Tab-separated table of C-alpha atoms and ligand atoms in Angstrom:
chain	number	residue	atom	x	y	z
A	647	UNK	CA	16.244	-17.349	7.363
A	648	UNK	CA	12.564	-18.715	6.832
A	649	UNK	CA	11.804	-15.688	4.332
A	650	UNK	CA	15.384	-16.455	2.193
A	651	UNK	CA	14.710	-20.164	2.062
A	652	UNK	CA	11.108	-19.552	0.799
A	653	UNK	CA	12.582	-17.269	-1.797
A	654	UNK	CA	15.594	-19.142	-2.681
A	655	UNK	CA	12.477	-22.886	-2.936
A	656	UNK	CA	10.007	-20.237	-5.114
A	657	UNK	CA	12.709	-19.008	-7.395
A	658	UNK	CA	13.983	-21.971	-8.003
A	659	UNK	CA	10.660	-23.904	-8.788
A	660	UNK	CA	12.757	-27.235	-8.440
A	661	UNK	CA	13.939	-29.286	-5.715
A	662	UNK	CA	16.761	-27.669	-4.005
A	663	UNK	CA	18.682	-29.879	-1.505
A	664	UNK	CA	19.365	-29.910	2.453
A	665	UNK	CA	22.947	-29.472	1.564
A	666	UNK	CA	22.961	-26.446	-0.393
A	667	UNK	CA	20.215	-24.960	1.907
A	668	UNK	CA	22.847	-25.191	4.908
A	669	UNK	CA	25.858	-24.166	3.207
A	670	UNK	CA	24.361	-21.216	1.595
A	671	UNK	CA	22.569	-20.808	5.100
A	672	UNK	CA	25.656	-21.639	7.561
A	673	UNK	CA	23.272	-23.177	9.365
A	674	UNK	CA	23.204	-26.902	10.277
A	675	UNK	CA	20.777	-29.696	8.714
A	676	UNK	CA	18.357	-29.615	12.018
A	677	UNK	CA	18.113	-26.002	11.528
A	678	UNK	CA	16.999	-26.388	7.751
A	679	UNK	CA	14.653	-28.854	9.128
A	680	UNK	CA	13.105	-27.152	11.311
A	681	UNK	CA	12.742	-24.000	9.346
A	682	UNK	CA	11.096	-25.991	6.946
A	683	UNK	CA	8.575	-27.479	9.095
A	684	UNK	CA	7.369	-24.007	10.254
A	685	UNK	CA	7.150	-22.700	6.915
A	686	UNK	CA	4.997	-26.011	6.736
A	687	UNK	CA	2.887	-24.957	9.275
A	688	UNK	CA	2.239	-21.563	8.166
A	689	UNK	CA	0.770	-23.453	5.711
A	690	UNK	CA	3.223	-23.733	2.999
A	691	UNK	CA	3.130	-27.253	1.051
A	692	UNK	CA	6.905	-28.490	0.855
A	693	UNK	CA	7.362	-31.499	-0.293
A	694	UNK	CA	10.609	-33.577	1.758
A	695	UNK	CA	12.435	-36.121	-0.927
A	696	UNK	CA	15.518	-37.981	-0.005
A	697	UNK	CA	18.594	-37.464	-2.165
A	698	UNK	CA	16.198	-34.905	-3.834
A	699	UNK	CA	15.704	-32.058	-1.333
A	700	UNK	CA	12.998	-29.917	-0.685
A	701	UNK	CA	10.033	-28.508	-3.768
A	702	UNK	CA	7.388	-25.558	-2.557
A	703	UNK	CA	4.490	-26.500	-4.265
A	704	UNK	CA	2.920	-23.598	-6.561
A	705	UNK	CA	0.035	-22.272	-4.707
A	706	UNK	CA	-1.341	-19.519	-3.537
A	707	UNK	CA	-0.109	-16.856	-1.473
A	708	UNK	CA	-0.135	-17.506	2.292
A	709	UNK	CA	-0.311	-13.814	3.346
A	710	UNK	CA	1.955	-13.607	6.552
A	711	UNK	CA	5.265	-12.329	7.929
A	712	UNK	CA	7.523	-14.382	5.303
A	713	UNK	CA	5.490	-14.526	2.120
A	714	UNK	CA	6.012	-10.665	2.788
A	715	UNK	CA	9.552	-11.078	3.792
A	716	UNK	CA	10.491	-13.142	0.775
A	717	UNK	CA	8.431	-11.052	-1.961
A	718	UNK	CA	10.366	-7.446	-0.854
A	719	UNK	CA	12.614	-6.008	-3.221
A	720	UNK	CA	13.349	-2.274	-2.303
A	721	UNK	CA	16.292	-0.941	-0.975
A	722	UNK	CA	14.234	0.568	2.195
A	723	UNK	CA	10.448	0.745	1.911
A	724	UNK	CA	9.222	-1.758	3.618
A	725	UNK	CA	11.975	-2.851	5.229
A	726	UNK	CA	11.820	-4.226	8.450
A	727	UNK	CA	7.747	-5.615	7.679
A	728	UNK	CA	6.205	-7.239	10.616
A	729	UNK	CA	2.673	-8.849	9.880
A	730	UNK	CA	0.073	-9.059	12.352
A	731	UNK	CA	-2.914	-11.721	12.204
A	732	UNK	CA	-5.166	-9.383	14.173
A	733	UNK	CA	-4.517	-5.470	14.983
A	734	UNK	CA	-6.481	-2.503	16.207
A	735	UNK	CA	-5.072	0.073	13.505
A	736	UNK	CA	-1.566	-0.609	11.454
A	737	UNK	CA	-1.561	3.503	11.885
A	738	UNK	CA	-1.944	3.304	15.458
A	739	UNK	CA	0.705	0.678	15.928
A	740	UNK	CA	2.662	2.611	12.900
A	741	UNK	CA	2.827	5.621	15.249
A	742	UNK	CA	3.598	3.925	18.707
A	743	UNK	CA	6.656	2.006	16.696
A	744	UNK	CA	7.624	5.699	15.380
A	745	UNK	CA	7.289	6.483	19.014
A	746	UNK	CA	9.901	3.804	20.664
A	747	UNK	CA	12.865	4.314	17.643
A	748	UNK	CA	11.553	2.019	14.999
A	749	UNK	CA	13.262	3.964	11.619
A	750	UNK	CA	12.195	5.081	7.994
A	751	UNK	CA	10.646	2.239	6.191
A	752	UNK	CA	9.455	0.049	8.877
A	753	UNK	CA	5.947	-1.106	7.308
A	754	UNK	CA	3.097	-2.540	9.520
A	755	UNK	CA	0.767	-4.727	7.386
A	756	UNK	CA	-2.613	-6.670	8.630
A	757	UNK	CA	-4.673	-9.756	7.878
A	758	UNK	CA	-7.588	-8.016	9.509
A	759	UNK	CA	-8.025	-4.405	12.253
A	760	UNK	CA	-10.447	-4.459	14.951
A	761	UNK	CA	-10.583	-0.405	14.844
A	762	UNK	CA	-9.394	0.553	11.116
A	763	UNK	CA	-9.358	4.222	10.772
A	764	UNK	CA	-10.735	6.321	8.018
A	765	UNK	CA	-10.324	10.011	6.706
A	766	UNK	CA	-12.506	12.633	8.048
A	767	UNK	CA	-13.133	10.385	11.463
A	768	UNK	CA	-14.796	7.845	9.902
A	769	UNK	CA	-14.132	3.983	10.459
A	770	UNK	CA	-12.221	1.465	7.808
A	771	UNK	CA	-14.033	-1.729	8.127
A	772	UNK	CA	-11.186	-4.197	8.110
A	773	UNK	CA	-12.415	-8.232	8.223
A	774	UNK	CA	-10.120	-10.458	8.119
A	775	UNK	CA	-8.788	-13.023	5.169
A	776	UNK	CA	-9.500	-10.838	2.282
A	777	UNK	CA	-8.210	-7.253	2.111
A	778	UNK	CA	-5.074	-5.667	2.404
A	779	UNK	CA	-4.140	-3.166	5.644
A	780	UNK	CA	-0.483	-1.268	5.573
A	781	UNK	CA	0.983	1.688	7.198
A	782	UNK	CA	4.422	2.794	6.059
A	783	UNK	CA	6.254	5.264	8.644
A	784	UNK	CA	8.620	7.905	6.929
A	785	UNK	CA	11.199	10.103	8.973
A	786	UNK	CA	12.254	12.417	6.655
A	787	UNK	CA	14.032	14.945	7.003
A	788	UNK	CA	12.211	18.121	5.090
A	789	UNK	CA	9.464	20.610	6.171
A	790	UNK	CA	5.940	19.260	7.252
A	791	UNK	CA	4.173	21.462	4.843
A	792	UNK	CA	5.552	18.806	2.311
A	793	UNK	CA	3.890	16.422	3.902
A	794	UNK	CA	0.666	16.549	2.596
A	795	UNK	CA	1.566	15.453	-0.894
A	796	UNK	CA	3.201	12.435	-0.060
A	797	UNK	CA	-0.143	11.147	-0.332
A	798	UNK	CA	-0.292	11.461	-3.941
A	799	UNK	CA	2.794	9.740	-4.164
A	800	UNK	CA	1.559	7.157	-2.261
A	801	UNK	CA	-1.644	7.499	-4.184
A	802	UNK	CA	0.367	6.718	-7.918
A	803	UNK	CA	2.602	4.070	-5.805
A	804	UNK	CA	-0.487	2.065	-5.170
A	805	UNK	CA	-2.234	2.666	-8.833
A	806	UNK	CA	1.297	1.208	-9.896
A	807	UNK	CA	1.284	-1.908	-7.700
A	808	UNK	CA	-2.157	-2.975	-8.444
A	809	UNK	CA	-1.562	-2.800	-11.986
A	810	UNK	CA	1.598	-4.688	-11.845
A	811	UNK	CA	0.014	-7.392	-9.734
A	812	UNK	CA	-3.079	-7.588	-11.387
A	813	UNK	CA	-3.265	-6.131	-14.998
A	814	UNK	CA	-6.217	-3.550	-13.227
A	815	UNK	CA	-5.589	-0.099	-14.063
A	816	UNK	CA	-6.926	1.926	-11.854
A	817	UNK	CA	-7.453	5.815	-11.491
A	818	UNK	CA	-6.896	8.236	-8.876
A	819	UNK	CA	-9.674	10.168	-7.366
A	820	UNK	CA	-7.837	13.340	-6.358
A	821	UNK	CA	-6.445	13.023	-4.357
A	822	UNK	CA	-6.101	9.598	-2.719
A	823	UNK	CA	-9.159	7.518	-3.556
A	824	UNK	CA	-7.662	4.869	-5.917
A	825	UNK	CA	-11.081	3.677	-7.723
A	826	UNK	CA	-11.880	1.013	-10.768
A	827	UNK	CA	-15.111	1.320	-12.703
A	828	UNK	CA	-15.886	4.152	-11.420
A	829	UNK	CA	-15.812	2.788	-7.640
A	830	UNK	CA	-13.627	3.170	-4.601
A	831	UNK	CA	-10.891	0.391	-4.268
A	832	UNK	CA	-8.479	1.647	-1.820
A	833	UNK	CA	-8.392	4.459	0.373
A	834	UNK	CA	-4.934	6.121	2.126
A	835	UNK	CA	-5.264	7.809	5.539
A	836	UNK	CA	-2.014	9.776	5.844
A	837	UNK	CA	-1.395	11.061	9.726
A	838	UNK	CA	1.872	12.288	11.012
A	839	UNK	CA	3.454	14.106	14.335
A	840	UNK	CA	4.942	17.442	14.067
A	841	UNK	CA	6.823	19.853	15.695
A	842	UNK	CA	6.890	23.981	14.677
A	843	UNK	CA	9.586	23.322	11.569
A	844	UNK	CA	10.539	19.453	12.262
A	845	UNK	CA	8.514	16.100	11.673
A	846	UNK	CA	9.087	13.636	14.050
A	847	UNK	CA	7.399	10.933	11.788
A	848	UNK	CA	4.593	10.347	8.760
A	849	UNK	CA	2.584	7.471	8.587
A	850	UNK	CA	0.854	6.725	5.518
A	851	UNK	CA	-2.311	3.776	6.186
A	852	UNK	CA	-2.990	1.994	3.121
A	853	UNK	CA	-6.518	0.069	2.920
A	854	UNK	CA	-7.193	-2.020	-0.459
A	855	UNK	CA	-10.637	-3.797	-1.437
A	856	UNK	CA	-8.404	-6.423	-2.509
A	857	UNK	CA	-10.836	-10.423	-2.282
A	858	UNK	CA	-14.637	-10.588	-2.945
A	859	UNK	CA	-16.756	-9.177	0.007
A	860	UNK	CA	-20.240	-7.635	0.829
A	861	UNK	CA	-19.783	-3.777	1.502
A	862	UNK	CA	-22.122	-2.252	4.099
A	863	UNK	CA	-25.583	-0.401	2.358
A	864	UNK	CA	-23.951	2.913	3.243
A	865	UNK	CA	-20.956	2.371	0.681
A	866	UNK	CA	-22.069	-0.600	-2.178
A	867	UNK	CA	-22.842	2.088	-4.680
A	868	UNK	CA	-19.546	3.304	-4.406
A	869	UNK	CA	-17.021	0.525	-3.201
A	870	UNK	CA	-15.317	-2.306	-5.344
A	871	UNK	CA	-12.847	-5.098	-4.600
A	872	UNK	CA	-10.057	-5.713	-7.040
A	873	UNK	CA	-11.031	-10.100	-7.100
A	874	UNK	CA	-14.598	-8.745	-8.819
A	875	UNK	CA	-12.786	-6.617	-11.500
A	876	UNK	CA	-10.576	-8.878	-12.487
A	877	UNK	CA	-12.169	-12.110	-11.639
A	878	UNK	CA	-9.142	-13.703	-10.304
A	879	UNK	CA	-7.872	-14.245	-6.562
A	880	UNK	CA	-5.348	-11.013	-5.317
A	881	UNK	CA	-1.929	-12.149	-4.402
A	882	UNK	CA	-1.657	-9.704	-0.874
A	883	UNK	CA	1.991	-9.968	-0.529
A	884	UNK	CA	3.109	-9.712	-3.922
A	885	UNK	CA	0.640	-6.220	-3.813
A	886	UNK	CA	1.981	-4.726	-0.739
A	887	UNK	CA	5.789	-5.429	-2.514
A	888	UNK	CA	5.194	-3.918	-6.151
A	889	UNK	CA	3.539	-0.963	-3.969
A	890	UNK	CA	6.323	-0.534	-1.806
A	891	UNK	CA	8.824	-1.122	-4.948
A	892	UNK	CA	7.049	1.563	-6.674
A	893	UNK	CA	6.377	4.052	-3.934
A	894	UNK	CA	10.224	3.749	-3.284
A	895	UNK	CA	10.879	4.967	-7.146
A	896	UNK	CA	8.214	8.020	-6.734
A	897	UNK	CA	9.652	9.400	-3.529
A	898	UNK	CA	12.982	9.174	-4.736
A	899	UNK	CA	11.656	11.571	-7.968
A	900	UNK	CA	9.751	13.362	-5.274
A	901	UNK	CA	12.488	13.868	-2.990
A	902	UNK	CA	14.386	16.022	-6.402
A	903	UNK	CA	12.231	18.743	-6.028
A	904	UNK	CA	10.223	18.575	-2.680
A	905	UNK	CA	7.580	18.650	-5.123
A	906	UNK	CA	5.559	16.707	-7.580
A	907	UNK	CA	6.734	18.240	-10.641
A	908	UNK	CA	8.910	14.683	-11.404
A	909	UNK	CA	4.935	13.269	-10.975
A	910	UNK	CA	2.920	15.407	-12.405
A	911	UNK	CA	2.962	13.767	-15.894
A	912	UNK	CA	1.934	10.475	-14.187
A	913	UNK	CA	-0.213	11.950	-11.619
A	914	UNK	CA	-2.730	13.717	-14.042
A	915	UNK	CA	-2.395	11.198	-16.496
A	916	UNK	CA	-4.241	8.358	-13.885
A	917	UNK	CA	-6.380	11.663	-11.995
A	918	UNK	CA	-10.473	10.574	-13.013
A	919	UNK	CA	-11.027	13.933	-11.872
A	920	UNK	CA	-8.810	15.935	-14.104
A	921	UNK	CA	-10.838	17.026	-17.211
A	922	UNK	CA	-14.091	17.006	-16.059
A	923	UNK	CA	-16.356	18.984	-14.525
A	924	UNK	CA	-16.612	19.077	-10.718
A	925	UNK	CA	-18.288	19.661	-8.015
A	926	UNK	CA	-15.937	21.438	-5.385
A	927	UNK	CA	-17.161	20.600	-1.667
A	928	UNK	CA	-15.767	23.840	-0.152
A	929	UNK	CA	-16.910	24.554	3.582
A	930	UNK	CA	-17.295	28.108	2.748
A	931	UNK	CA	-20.000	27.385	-0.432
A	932	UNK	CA	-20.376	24.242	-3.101
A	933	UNK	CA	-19.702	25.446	-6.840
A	934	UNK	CA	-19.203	23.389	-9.625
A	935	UNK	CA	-15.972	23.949	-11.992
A	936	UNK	CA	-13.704	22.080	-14.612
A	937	UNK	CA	-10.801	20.467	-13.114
A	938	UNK	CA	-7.354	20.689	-14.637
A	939	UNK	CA	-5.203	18.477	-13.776
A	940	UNK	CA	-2.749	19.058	-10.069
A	941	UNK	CA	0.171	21.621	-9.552
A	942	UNK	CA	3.128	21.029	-8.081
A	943	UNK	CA	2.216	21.436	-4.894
A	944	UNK	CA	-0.716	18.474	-5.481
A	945	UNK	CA	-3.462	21.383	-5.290
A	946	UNK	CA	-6.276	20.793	-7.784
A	947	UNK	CA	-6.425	23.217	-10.399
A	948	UNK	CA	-10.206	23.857	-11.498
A	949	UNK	CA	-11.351	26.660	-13.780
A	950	UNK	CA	-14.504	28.339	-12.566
A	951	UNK	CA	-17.761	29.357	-14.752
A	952	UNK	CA	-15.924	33.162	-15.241
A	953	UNK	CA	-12.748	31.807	-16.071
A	954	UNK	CA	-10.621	31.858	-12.920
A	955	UNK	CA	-8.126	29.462	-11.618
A	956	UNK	CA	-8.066	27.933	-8.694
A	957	UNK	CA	-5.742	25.663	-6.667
A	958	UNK	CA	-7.802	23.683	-4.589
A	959	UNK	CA	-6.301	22.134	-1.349
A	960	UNK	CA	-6.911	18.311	-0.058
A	961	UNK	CA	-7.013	19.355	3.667
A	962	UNK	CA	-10.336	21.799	3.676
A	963	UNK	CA	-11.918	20.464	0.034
A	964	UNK	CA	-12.828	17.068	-1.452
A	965	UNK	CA	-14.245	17.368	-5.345
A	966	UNK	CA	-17.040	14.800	-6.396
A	967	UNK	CA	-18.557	14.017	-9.928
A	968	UNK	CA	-21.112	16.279	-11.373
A	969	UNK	CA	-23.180	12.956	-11.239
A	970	UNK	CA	-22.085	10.712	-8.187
A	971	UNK	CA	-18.984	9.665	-6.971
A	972	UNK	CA	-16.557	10.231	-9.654
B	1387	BTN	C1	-10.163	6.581	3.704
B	1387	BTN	O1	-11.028	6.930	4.502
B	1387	BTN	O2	-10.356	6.600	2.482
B	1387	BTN	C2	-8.821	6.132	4.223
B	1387	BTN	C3	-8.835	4.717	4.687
B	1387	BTN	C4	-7.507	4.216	5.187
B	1387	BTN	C5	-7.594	2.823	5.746
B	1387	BTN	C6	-6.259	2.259	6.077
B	1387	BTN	S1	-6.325	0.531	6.413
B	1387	BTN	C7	-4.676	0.573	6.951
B	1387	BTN	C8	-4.503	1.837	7.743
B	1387	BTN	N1	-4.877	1.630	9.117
B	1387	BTN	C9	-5.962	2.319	9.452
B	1387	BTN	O3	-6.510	2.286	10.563
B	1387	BTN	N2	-6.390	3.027	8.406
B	1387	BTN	C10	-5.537	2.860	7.266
């Protein structure tokens, strides 16, 4: 009730009174009390006035289980969201809630992760009071060699949400680095647990550079937060709900086809990548070659030096700039 009364004071950017909080509620006048009072000390400012009712004060964002609650709009993604203060990984827990029944949708989001996990074994450093940590667990129902590109849709989902949220638009490193000026703002670790045809479950980590911070030496060339680009303060909740509002609208256009081709348009038209030349990180030999734009499938297509096509594949091959990064 906490998460509908905070949406019901914020939409209404007015006093709304005790009595039409407990009808609309069913709930009695102590229990509108007290809901108010913790939502008070979460650290919302709600001002009490009698024969008036109660006013949230405009402010910003207190990131936690009901600002996230109360910002939600989809039909399913991201619904049930539980918030932790302090986790080890949102994929970890992600997975053991897959594990004990929890159901399509369920999103685990974090103020800060004590082990934050990133692609290719590396670690996500995850402090606390500034970025933005989420793992969404799918269970759906096609073949796991789908997986792979959900991703991408993930990928335009979150290029969506910041822009909505923040008037940034960002671009797509193919195929999951979202990146602003040129530098790395969010990054998407996508893990899942399969079995011969069937997948059990998909979770899909979500990290965003979201408030001003220091990066470590080994990354500062090449990482960004969103507060720096745009100069203002990031509203977390409202970010992890435009993301999950989106992401909900591109896997509905993915789910069409079991492919991208409802994305593509969208997809290459974000991709930094796509129309430029490249240099392909292939285990079996580097080579540089001009970059297309994605297939269906959400291979990269790059034309080598003698004119062939390829369709490059996430899994074995990342792509870099011919000069850095991008
Ligand atoms: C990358 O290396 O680019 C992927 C980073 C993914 C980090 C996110 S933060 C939320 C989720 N939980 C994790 O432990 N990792 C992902």
């Amino acid at each position: 009730m906490k998460s509908e009364i905070l949406a019901l004071l914020r939409e209404r950017a007015d006093y709304v009174s005790g009595q039409e909080l407990c009808e609309r509620f069913k709930v009695s006048r102590t229990a509108v009390w007290k809901a108010i009072n913790q939502l008070k000390k979460e650290g919302y400012r709600i001002e009490a006035v009698q024969n008036k009712g109660y006013l949230l004060a405009k402010e910003e964002e207190v990131f936690g289980q009901h600002e996230l609650e109360s910002r939600m709009q989809t039909a399913w993604a991201g619904k049930p969201v539980t918030f932790y203060d302090t986790i080890d990984s949102t994929n970890l827990r992600a997975k053991l809630e897959a594990e004990s029944g929890a159901g399509h949708g369920t999103l685990i989001v974090a103020d800060m992760q004590t082990s934050g996990r990133g692609r290719r074994g590396r670690s996500w450093n995850s402090p606390a009071g500034t970025n933005v940590y989420f793992t969404l667990l799918l269970k759906p129902e096609f073949a796991p060699d789908k997986a792979s590109m959900l991703t991408l849709v993930m990928a335009l989902a979150v290029a969506e949400g910041i822009r909505v949220t923040t008037g940034i638009d960002t671009g797509i490193k193919w195929p999951n680095d979202i990146v602003a000026d040129g530098r790395k703002v969010c990054g998407i670790l996508t893990e899942m647990s399969v079995e011969q045809d069937y997948i059990h479950y998909v979770v899909i980590g979500v990290g965003i550079n979201a408030g001003k911070q220091e990066f470590a030496p080994e990354i500062a060339a090449t990482a960004a937060d969103l507060e720096e680009i745009c100069g203002n303060k990031i509203p977390r909740a409202t970010l992890v709900a435009e993301i999950m509002k989106a992401f909900e609208k591109y896997y509905a256009l993915f789910l069409q086809n079991l492919d991208l081709s409802g994305l593509l348009e969208a997809y290459n038209a974000v991709c930094v990548n796509c129309g430029k030349e490249v240099r392909v990180l292939d285990p079996k030999g580097e080579y540089v070659a001009f970059a297309k734009g994605i297939d269906p499938a959400g291979e990269l297509l790059v034309e080598t030096a003698d004119g062939n096509i390829q369709a490059i594949y996430a899994g074995e091959v990342s792509v870099r700039g011919i000069y850095g990064y991008v």
